[in-house]
CSV table of C-alpha atoms in Angstrom, one decimal:
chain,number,residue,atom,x,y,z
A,1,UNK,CA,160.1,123.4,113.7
A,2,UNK,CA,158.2,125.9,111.6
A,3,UNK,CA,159.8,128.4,109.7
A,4,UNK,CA,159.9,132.0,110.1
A,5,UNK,CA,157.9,132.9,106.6
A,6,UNK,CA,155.7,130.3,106.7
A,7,UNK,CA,152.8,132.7,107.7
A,8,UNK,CA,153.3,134.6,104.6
A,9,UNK,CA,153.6,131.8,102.6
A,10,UNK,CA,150.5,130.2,103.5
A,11,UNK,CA,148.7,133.3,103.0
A,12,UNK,CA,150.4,134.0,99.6
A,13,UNK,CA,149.4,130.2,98.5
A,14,UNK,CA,145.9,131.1,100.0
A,15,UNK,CA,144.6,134.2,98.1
A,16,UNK,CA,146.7,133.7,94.9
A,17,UNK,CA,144.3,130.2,94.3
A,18,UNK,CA,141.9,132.4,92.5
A,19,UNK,CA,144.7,133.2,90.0
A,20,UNK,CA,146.1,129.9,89.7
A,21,UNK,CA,145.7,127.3,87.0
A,22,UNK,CA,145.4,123.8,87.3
A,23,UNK,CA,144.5,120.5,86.4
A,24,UNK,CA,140.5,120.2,87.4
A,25,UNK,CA,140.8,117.1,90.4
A,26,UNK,CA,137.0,115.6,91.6
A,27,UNK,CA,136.6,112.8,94.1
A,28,UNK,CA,136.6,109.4,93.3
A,29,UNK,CA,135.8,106.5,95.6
A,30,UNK,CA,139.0,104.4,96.5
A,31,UNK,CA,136.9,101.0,96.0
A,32,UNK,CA,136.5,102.0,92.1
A,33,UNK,CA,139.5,101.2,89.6
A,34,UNK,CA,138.8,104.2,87.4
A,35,UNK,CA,138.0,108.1,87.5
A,36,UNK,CA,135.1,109.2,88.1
A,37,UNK,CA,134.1,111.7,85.3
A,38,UNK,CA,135.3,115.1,86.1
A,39,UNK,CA,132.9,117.9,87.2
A,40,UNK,CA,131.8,120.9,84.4
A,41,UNK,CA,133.9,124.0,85.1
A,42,UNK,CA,133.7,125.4,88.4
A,43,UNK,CA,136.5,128.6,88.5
A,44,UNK,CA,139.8,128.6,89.1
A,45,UNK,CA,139.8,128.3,92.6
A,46,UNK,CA,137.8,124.8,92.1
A,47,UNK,CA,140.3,124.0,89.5
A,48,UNK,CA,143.4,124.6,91.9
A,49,UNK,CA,141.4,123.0,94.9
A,50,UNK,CA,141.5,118.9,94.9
A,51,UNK,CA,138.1,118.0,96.2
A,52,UNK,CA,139.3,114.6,97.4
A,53,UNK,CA,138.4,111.0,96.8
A,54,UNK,CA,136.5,108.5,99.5
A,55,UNK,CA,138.2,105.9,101.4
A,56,UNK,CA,136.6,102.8,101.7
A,57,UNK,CA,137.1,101.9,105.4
A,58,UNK,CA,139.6,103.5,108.0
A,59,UNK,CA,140.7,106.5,109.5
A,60,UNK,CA,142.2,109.4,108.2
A,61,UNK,CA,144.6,111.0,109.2
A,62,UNK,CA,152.2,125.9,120.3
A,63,UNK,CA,152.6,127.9,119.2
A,64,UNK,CA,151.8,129.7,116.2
A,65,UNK,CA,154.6,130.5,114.1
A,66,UNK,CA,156.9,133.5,114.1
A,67,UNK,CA,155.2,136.7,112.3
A,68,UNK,CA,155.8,138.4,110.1
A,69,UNK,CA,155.7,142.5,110.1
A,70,UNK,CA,152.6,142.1,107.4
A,71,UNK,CA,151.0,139.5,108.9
A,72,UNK,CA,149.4,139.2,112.4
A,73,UNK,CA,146.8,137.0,114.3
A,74,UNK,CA,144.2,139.2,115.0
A,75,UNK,CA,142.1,136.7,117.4
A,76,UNK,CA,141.7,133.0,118.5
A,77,UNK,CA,138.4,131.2,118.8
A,78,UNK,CA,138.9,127.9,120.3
A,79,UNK,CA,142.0,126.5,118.9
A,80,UNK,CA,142.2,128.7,115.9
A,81,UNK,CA,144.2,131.8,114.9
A,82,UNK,CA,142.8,134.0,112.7
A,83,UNK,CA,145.7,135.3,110.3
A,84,UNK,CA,144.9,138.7,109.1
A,85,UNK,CA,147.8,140.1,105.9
A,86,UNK,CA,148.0,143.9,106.5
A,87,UNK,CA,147.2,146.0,103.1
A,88,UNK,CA,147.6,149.4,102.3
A,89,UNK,CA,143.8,149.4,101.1
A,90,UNK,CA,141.1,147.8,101.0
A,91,UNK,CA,139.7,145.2,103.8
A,92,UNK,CA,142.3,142.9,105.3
A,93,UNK,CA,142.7,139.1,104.0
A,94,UNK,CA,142.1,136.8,106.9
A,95,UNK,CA,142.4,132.7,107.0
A,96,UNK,CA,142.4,130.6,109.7
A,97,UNK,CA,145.1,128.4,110.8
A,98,UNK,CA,146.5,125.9,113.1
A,99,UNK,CA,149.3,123.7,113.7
A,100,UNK,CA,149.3,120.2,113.8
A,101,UNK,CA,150.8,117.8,116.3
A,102,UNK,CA,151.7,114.4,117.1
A,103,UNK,CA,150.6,112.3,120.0
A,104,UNK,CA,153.9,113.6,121.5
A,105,UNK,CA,153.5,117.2,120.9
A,106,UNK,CA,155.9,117.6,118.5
A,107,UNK,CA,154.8,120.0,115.3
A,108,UNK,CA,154.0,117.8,112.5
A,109,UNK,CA,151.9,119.6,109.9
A,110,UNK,CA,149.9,123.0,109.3
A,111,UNK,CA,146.5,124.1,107.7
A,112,UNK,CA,144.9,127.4,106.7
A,113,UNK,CA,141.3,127.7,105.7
A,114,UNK,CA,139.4,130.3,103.5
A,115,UNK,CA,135.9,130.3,102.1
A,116,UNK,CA,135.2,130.1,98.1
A,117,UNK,CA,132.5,132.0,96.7
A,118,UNK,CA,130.8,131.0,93.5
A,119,UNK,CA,133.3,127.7,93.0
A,120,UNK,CA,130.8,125.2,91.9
A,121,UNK,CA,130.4,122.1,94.4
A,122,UNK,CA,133.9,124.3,96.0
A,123,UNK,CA,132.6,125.8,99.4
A,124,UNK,CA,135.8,126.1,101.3
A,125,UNK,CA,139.8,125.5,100.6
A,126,UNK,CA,142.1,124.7,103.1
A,127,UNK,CA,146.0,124.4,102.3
A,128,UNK,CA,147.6,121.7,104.3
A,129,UNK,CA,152.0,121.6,104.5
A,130,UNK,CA,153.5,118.7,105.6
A,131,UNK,CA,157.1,117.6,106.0
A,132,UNK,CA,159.3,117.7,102.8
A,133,UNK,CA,159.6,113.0,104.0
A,134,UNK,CA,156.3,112.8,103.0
A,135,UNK,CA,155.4,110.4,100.5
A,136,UNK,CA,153.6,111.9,98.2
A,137,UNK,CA,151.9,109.3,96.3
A,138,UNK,CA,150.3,107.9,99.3
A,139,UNK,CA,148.7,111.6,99.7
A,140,UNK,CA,146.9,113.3,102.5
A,141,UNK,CA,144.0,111.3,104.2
A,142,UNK,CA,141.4,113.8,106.4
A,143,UNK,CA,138.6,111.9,108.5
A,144,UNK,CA,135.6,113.9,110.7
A,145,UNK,CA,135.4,112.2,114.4
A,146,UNK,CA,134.1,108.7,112.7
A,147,UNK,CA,132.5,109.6,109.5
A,148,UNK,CA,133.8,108.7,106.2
A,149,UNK,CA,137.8,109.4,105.1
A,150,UNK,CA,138.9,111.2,101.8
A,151,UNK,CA,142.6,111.3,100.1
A,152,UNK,CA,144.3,114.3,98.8
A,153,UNK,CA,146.6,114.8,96.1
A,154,UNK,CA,150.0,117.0,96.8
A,155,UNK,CA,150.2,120.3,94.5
A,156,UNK,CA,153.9,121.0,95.1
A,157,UNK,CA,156.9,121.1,97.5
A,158,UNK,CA,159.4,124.4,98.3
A,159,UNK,CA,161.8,124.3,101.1
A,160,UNK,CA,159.3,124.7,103.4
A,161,UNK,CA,157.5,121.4,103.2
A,162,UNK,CA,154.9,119.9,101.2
A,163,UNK,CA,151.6,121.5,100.2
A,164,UNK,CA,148.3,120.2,99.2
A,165,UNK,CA,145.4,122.8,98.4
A,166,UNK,CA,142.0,121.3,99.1
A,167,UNK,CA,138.7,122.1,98.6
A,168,UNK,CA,135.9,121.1,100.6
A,169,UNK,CA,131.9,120.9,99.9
A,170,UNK,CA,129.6,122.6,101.8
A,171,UNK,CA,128.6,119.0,103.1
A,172,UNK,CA,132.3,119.1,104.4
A,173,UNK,CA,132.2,122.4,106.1
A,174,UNK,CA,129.2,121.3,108.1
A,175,UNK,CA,130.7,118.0,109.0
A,176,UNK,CA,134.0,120.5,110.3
A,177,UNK,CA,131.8,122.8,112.0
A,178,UNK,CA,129.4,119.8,114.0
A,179,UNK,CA,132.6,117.4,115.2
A,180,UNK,CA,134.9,117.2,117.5
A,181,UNK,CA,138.0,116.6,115.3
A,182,UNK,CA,139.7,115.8,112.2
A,183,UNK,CA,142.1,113.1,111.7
A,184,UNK,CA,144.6,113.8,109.4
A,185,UNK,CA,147.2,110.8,107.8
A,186,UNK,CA,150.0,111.4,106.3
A,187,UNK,CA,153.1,108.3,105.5
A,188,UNK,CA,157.3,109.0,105.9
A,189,UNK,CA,159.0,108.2,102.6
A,190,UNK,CA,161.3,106.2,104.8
A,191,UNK,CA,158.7,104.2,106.3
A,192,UNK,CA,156.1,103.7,104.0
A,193,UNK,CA,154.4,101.1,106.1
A,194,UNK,CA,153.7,103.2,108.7
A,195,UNK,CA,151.0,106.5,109.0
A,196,UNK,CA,152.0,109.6,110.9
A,197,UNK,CA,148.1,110.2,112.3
A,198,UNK,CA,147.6,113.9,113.7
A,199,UNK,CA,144.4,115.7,115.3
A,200,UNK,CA,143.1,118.8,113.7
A,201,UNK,CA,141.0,120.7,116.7
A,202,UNK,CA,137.0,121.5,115.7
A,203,UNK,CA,137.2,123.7,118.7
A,204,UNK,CA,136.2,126.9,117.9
A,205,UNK,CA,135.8,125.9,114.2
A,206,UNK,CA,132.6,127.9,113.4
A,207,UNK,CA,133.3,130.9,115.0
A,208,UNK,CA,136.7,131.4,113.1
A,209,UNK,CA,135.1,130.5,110.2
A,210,UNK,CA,132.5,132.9,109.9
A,211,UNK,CA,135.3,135.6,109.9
A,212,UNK,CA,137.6,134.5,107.4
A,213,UNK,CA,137.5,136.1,104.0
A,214,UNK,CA,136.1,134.9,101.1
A,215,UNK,CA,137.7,134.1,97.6
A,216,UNK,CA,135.6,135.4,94.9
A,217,UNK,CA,135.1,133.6,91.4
């Protein structure tokens, strides 16, 4: 069940990456045994944002929550909210958000998505929270419809669940904005053998997309 706050804690996690500071992550294919060399410096927001590493074969991985009295979803294109934060001045920040379920409908995991502006190879972030019986070294696996997969690293957990901050290439924003769906794999601590597989929508994908605010670097 998700948490009153957790609107306002996504959007706090969401436009506080700019300030943030963090270990630089870049993508490394899973079939390689070492690192690929790090990218040059990209801003903060790349530096807070893991950019994922390929999978060699396999799939990835209503309500809206409770709001709060400064936050409020202003509309819904497909099966998106856009979550505005009120502000005494100044344009409003907006992300756009879903909740994620299991084949049985129960809520499993959440994502928010903003754009990055002037982040290097960063085009997009996304913060993804999933239960606090994750394992987290197996990390967060996202997959377009069939193309290729990508792992995640976790940032950090709170009492609200587990949270990984991703960024995503344009490449990767146009993949979201042409498919169907994203499959997104998490694994249970206590069943580490087994993946907890949910669907993120494309629905309406490019249209909340082109309103959602921008983080600039």
């Amino acid at each position: 069940m998700i948490r009153p706050f957790l609107v306002s804690t996504l959007l706090a996690t969401t436009f506080s990456v700019a300030s943030a500071q963090a270990q630089d992550a870049t993508p490394t294919p899973e079939a390689q045994t070492s690192e690929a060399p790090a990218e040059t410096t990209q801003g903060d927001a790349a530096q807070v944002l893991d950019t994922g590493e390929a999978v060699a074969d396999g799939t990835a991985a209503s309500g809206a929550p409770a709001r709060e009295d400064n936050t409020y979803v202003r509309e819904t294109s497909g099966d998106w909210d856009l979550q505005c934060l009120r502000v005494e001045e100044g344009p409003e920040p907006c992300q756009m958000y879903q909740l994620l379920k299991d084949s049985n409908g129960a809520n499993v995991a959440e994502v928010s998505l903003f754009k990055v502006e002037g982040g290097g190879q960063v085009a997009a972030g996304g913060t993804f929270v999933a239960p606090l019986e994750t394992l987290l070294t197996q990390k967060l696996s996202i997959g377009v419809d069939s193309g290729p997969v990508k792992r995640y690293d976790f940032s950090f957990c709170t009492q609200v669940g587990c949270f990984a901050r991703v960024g995503f290439t344009a490449e990767e924003v146009a993949a979201f904005k042409a498919g169907n769906e994203a499959k997104i794999a998490i694994v249970p601590a206590l069943a580490p053998d087994q993946r907890v597989l949910v669907t993120m929508s494309l629905k309406g994908f490019t249209a909340a997309y082109d309103q959602i605010t921008s983080l600039k670097q």
